CSV table of C-alpha atoms and ligand atoms in Angstrom, one decimal:
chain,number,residue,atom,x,y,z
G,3,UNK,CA,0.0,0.0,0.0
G,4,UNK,CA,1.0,3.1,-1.0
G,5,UNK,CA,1.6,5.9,1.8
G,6,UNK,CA,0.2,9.3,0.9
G,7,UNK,CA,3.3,11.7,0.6
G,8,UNK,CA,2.6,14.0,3.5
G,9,UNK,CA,6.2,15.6,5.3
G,10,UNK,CA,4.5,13.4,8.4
G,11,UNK,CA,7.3,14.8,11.0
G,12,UNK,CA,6.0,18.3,10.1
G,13,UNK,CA,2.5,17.4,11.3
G,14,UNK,CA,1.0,19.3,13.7
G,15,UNK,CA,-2.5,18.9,15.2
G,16,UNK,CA,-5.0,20.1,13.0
G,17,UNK,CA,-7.4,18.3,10.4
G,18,UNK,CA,-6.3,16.8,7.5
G,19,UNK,CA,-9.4,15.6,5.0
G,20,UNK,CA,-9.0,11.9,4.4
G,21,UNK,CA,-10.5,9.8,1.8
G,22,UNK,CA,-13.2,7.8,4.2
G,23,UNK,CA,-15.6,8.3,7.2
G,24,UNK,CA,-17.9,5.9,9.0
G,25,UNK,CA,-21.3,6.7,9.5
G,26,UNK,CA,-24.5,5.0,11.7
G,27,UNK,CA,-27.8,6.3,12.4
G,28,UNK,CA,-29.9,5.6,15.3
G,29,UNK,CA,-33.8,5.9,14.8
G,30,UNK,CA,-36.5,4.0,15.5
G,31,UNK,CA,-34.8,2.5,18.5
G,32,UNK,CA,-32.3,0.8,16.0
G,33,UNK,CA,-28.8,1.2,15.1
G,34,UNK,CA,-27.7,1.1,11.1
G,35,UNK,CA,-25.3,-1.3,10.0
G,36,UNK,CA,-23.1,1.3,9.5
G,37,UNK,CA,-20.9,2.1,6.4
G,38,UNK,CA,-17.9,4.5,5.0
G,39,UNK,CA,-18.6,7.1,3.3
G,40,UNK,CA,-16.4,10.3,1.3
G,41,UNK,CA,-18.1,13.7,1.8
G,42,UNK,CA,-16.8,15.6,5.4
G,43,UNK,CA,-20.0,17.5,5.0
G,44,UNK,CA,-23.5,16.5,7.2
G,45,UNK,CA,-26.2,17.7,5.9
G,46,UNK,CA,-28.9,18.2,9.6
G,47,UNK,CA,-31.8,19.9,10.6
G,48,UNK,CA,-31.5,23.4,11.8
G,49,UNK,CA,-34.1,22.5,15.0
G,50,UNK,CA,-31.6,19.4,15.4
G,51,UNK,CA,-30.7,19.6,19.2
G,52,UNK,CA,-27.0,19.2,18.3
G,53,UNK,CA,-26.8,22.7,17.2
G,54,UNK,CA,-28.9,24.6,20.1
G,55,UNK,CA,-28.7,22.0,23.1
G,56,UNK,CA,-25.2,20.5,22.8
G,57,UNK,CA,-26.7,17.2,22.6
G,58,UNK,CA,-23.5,15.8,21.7
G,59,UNK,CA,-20.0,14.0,22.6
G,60,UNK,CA,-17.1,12.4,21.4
G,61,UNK,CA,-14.2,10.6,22.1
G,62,UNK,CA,-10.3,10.6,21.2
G,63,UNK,CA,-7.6,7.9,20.4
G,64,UNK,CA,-4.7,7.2,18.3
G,65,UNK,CA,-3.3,4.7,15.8
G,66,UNK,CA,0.0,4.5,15.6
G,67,UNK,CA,2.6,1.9,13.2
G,68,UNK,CA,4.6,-0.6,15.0
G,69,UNK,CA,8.1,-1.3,13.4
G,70,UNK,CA,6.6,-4.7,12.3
G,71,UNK,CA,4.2,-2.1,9.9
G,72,UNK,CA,1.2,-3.3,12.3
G,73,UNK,CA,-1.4,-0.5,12.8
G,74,UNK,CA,-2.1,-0.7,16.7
G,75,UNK,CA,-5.0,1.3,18.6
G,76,UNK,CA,-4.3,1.7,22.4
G,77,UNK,CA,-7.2,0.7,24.6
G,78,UNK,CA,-10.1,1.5,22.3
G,79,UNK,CA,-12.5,-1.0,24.6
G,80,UNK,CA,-11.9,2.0,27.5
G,81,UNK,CA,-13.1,4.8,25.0
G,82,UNK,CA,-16.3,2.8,24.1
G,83,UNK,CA,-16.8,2.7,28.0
G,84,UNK,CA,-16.7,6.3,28.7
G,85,UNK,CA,-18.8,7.2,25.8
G,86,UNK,CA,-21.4,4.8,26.7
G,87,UNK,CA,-21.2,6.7,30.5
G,88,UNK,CA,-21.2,10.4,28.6
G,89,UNK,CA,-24.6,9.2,26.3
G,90,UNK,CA,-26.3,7.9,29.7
G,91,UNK,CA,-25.6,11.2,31.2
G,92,UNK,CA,-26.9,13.3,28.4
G,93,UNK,CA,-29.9,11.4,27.5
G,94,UNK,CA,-28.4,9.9,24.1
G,95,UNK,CA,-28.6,6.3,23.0
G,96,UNK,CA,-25.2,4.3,23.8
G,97,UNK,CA,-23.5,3.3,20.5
G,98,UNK,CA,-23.1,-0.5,20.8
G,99,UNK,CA,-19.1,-2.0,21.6
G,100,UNK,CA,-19.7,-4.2,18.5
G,101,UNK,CA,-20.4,-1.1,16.3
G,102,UNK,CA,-17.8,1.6,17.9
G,103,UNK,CA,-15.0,-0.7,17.4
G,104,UNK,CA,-16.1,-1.9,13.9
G,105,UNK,CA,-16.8,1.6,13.2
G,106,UNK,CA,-12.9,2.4,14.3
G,107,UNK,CA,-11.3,-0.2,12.3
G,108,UNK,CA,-13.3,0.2,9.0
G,109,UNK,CA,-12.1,3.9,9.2
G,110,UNK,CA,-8.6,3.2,10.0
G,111,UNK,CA,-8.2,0.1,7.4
G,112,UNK,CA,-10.2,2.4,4.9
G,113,UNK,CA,-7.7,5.1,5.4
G,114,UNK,CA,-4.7,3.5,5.8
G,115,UNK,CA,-2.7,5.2,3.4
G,116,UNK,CA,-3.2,8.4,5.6
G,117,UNK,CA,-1.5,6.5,8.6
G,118,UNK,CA,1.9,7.9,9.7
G,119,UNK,CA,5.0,5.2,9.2
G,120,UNK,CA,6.6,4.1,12.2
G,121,UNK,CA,9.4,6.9,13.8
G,122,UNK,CA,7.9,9.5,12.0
G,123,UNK,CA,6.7,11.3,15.3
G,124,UNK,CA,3.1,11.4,14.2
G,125,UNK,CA,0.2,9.6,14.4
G,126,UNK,CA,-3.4,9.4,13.5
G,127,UNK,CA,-5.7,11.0,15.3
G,128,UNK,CA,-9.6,9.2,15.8
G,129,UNK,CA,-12.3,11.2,16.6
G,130,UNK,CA,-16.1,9.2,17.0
G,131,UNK,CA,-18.6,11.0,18.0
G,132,UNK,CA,-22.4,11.0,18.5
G,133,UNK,CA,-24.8,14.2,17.8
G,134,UNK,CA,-28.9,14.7,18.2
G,135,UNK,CA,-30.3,15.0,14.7
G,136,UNK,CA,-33.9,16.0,13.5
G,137,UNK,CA,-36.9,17.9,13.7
G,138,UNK,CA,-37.2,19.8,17.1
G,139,UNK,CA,-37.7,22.8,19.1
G,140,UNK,CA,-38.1,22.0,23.0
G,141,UNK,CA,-35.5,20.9,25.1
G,142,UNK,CA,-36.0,17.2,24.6
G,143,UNK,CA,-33.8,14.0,23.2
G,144,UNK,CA,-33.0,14.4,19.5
G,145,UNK,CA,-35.3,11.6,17.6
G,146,UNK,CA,-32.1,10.6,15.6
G,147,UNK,CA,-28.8,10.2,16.3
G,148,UNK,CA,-25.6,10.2,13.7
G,149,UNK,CA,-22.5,8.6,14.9
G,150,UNK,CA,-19.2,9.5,13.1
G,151,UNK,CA,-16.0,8.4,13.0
G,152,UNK,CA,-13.7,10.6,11.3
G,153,UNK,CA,-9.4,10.7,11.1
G,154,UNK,CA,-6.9,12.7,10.6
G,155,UNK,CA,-2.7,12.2,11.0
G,156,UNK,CA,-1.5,14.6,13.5
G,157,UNK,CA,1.4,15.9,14.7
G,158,UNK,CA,2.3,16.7,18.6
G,159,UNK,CA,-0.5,19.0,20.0
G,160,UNK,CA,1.0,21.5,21.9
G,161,UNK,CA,3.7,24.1,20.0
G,162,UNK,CA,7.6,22.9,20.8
G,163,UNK,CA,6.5,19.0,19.9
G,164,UNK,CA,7.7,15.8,21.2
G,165,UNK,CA,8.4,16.2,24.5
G,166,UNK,CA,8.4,19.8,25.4
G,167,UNK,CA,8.1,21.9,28.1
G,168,UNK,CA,4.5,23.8,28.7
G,169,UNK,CA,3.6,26.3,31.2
G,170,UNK,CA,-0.2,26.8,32.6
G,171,UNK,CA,-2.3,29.4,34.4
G,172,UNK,CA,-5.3,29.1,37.1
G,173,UNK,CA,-7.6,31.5,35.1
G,174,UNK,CA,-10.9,32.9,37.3
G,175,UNK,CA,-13.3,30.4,35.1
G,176,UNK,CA,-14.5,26.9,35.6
G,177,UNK,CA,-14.7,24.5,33.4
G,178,UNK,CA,-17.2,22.2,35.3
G,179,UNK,CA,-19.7,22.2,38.0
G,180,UNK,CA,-19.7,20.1,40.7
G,181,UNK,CA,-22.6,18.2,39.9
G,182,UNK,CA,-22.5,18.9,36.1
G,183,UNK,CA,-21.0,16.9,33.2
G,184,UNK,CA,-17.2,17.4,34.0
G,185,UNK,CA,-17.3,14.0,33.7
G,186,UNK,CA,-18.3,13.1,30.5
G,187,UNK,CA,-16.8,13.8,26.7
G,188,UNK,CA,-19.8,16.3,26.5
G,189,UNK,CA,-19.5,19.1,23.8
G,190,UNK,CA,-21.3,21.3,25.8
G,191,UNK,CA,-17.6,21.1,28.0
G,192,UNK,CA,-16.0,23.2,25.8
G,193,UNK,CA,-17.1,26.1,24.0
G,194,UNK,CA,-17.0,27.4,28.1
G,195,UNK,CA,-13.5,26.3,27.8
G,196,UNK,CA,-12.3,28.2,24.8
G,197,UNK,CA,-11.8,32.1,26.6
G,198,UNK,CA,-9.7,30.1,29.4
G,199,UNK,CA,-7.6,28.6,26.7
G,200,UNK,CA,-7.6,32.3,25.6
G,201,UNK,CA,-6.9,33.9,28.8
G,202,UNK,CA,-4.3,31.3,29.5
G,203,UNK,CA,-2.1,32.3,26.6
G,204,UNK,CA,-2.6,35.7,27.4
G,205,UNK,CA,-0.2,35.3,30.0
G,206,UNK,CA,2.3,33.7,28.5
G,207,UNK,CA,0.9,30.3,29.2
G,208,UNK,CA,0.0,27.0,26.6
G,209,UNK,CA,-3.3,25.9,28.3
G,210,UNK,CA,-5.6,26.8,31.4
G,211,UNK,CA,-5.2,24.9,34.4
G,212,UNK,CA,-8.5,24.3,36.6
G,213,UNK,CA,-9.1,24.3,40.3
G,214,UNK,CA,-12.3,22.5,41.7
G,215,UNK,CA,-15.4,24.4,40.8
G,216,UNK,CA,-16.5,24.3,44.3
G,217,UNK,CA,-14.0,26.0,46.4
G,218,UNK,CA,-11.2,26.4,43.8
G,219,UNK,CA,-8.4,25.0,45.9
G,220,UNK,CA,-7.8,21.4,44.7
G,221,UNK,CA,-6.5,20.7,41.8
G,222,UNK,CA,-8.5,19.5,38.7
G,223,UNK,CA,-7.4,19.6,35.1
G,224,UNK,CA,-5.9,21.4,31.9
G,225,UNK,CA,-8.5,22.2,29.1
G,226,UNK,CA,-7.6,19.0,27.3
G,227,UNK,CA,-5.7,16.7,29.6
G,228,UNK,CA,-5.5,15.5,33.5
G,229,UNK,CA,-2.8,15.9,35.5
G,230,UNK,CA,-0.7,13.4,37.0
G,231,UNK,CA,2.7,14.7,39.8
G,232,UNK,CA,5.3,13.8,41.4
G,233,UNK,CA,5.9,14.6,45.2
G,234,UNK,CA,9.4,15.0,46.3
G,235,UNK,CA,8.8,12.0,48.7
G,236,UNK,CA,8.6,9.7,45.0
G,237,UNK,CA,4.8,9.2,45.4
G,238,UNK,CA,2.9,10.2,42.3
G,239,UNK,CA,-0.2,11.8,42.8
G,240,UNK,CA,-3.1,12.0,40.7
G,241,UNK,CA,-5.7,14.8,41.1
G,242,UNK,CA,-9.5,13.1,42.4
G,243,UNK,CA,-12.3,14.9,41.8
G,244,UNK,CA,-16.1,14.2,40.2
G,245,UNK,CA,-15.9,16.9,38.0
G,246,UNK,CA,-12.8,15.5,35.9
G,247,UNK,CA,-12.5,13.6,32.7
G,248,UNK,CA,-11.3,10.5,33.4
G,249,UNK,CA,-8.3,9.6,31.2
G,250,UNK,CA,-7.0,6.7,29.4
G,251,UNK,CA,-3.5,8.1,29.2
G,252,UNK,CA,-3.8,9.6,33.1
G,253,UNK,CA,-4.9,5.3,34.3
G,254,UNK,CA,-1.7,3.9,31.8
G,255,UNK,CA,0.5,6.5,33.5
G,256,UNK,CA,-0.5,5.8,37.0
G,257,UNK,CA,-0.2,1.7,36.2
G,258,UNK,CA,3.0,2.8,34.9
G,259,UNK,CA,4.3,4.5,37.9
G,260,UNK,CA,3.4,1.9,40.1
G,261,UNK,CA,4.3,-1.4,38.7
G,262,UNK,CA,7.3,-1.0,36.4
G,263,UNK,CA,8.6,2.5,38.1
G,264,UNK,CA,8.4,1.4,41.7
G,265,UNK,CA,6.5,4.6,42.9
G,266,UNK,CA,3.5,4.4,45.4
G,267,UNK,CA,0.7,6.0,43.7
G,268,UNK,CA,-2.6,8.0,45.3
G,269,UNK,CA,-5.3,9.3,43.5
G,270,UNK,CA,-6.2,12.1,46.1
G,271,UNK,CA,-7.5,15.6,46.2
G,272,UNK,CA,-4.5,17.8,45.8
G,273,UNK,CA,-4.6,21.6,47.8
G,274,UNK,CA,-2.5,23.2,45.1
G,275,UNK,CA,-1.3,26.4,46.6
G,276,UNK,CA,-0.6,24.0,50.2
G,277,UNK,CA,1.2,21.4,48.6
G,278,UNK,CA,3.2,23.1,46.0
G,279,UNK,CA,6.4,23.0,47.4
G,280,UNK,CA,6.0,19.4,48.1
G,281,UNK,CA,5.9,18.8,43.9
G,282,UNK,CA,9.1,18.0,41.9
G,283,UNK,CA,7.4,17.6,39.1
G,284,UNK,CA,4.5,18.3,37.2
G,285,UNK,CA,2.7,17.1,33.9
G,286,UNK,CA,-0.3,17.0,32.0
G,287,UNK,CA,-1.7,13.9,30.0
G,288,UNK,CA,-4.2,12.9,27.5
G,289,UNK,CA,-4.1,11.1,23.8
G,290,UNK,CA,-3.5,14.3,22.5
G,291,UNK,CA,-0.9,15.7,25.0
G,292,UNK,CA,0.0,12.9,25.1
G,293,UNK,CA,2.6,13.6,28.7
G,294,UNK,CA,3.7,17.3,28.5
G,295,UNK,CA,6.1,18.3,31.6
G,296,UNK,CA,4.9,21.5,33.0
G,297,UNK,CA,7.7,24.0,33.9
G,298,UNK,CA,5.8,26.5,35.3
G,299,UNK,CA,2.0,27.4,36.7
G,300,UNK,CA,0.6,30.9,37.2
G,301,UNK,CA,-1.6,31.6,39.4
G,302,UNK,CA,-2.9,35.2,40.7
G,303,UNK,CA,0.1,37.4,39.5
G,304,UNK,CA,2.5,34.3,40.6
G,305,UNK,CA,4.9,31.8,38.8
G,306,UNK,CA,5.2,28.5,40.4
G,307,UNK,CA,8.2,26.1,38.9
G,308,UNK,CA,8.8,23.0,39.2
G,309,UNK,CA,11.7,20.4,38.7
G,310,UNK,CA,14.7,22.3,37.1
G,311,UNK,CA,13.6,25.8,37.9
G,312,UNK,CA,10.7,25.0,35.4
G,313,UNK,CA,13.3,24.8,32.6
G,314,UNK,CA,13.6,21.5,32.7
G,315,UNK,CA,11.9,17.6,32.1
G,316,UNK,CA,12.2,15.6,34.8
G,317,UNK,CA,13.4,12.2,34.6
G,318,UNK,CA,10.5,10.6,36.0
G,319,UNK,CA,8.1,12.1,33.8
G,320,UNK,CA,10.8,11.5,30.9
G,321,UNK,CA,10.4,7.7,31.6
G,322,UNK,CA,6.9,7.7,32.2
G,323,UNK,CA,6.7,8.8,28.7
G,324,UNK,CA,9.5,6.7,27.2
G,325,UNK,CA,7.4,3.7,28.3
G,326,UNK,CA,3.8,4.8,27.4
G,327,UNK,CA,4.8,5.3,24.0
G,328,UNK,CA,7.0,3.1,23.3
G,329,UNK,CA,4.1,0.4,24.2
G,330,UNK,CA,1.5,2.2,21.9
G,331,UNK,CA,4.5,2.4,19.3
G,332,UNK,CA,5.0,-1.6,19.3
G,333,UNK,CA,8.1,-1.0,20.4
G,334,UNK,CA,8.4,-3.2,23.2
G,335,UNK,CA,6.2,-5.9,25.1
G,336,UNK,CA,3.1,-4.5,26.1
G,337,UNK,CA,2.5,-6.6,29.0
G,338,UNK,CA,-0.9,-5.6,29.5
G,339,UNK,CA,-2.9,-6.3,26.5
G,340,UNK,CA,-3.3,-2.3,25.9
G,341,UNK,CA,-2.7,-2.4,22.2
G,342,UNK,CA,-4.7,-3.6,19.2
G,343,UNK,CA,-3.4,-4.6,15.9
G,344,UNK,CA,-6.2,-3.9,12.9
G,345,UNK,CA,-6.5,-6.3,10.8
G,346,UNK,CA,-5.7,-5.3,7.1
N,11,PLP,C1,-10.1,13.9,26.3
N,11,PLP,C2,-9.8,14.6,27.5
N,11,PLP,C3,-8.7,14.2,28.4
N,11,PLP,C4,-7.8,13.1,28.0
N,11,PLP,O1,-8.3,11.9,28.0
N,11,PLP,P1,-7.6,10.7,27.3
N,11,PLP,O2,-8.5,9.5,27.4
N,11,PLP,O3,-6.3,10.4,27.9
N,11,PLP,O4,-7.4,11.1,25.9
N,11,PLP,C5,-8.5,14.9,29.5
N,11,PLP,N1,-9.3,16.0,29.9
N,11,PLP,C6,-10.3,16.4,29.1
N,11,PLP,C7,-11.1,17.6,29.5
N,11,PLP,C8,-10.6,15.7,27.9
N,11,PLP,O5,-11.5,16.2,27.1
């Protein structure tokens, strides 16, 4: 098979149009079969409550090529999961395992020209997701539901790429409330999220960093990835809270850390401004994000750094991500079943 002649270490993350999409539609209380299809356009009702309620979510996960020229996907069964828990919550039929994952390979066999070649530093980038289609005007559950898959090869997602230092800022917003949808891959998330982002780089930072919604003293999340520390006494701390988006990348990290790095690991709240001092280092992590050290946090008027004077990556987050991807690379065992070849 021919590869498409992109400059794939160039990449960074932003859409690329590919030759195939999947496509399902729920009506009627049944799914579709399913099938690929060529146009990026969707052609949707204007009263469809996608476009005026946010009735809508997604997910986010790689393929990447192992040196053997395998395509892997990294834990696609634990993206199915949360979307089924984000459709519960917002009312929204759950798209059936069987379908998601056929859905995911058919794209990424389909479109396997467009997959970036092992050691090029990029990836491709999957994006399913499920919107409320059709006739409506009162706040009620869509009477049809599209679910997409779509692709695109992708480069790192913050500016620097690889593995790069970021910096982050406590903006006065919240992304979630305490008993909202935080916790789901809901749409309605992040349009809020866009003036943080904003605000964030305002000052100098890459990305917002939020505090708990309720008292704004623990620490949650960035915009697009949780955050995962390590105390100077070697433990490595995880932020726990209702109102964040539970991870993929953030669970492989911590199992990581604990059984092949030797570090005790806690998934605790975290009183930023009274534990600071105790943190060597400091990192955010999602599919995206992948792990990006964090030199430096601002918060009101002040620079926190971390490991290095914030200048530099420290070595454990430097291993933690030398092992992550080098499993979702195929480049070494992967002794927990995490990746997935596609078959061709
Ligand atoms: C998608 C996302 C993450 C990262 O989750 P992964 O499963 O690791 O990709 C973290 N935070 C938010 C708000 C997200 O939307």
């Amino acid at each position: 098979m021919e590869k498409k002649d992109l400059n794939w270490s160039e990449l960074s993350f932003s859409y690329i149009d590919t030759d195939y999409r999947f496509s399902a539609v729920f009506e009627d209380g049944e799914w579709s079969e399913g099938e690929l299809i060529t146009s990026s356009q969707m052609s949707i009702h204007e009263g469809s409550p996608v476009l005026h309620y946010a009735q809508t979510c997604f997910e986010g996960l790689k393929a990447q090529t192992a040196p053997n020229g395998d395509i892997l996907l990294f834990r696609p069964d634990l993206n199915c999961k949360r979307m089924a828990s984000t459709t519960a919550r917002l009312m929204m039929p759950s798209v059936p395992e069987a379908l998601f994952l056929r859905g995911i390979e058919e794209i990424v066999r389909a479109n396997a020209a467009w997959v970036p070649p092992h050691g090029s530093g990029a990836s491709l980038y999957i994006r399913p997701f499920l919107i409320g289609v059709g006739e409506n005007l009162g706040l009620r559950p869509a009477p049809r539901y599209e679910f997409r898959v779509f692709v695109s090869p992708v480069g790192p997602y913050y500016k620097g790429g690889g593995l790069s230092l970021i910096d982050l800022a406590v903006i006065d917003l919240d992304r979630a409330a305490p008993k909202g949808t935080g916790a789901y891959k809901a749409g309605a998330n992040y349009a809020g999220g866009l003036m943080a982002t904003q605000m964030a780089k305002d000052l100098g930072a890459s990305e917002a960093l939020y505090l708990d919604p309720a008292q704004h003293r623990y620490l949650e999340e960035a915009g697009s990835a949780n955050i995962v520390v390590l105390m100077k006494d070697g433990t490595v701390v995880t932020p726990k809270s209702e109102s964040i988006l539970p991870s993929v990348t953030r669970r492989s990290v911590m199992t990581i850390a604990e059984d092949e790095l030797g570090h005790t690991t806690e998934e605790r709240p975290i009183d930023f401004l009274a534990e600071v001092d105790q943190i060597e280092e400091f990192a955010a992590c999602g599919t995206a994000a992948v792990i990006s050290p964090v030199g430096k946090i601002r918060m009101n008027d002040t620079w926190y750094a971390f490991h290095g004077n914030g200048e530099a990556i420290g070595p454990v987050t430097q291993a933690l991500y030398d092992r992550l991807t080098s499993i979702q690379k195929g480049e070494t065992d992967d002794p927990y079943g995490w990746t997935r070849p596609v078959e061709m």
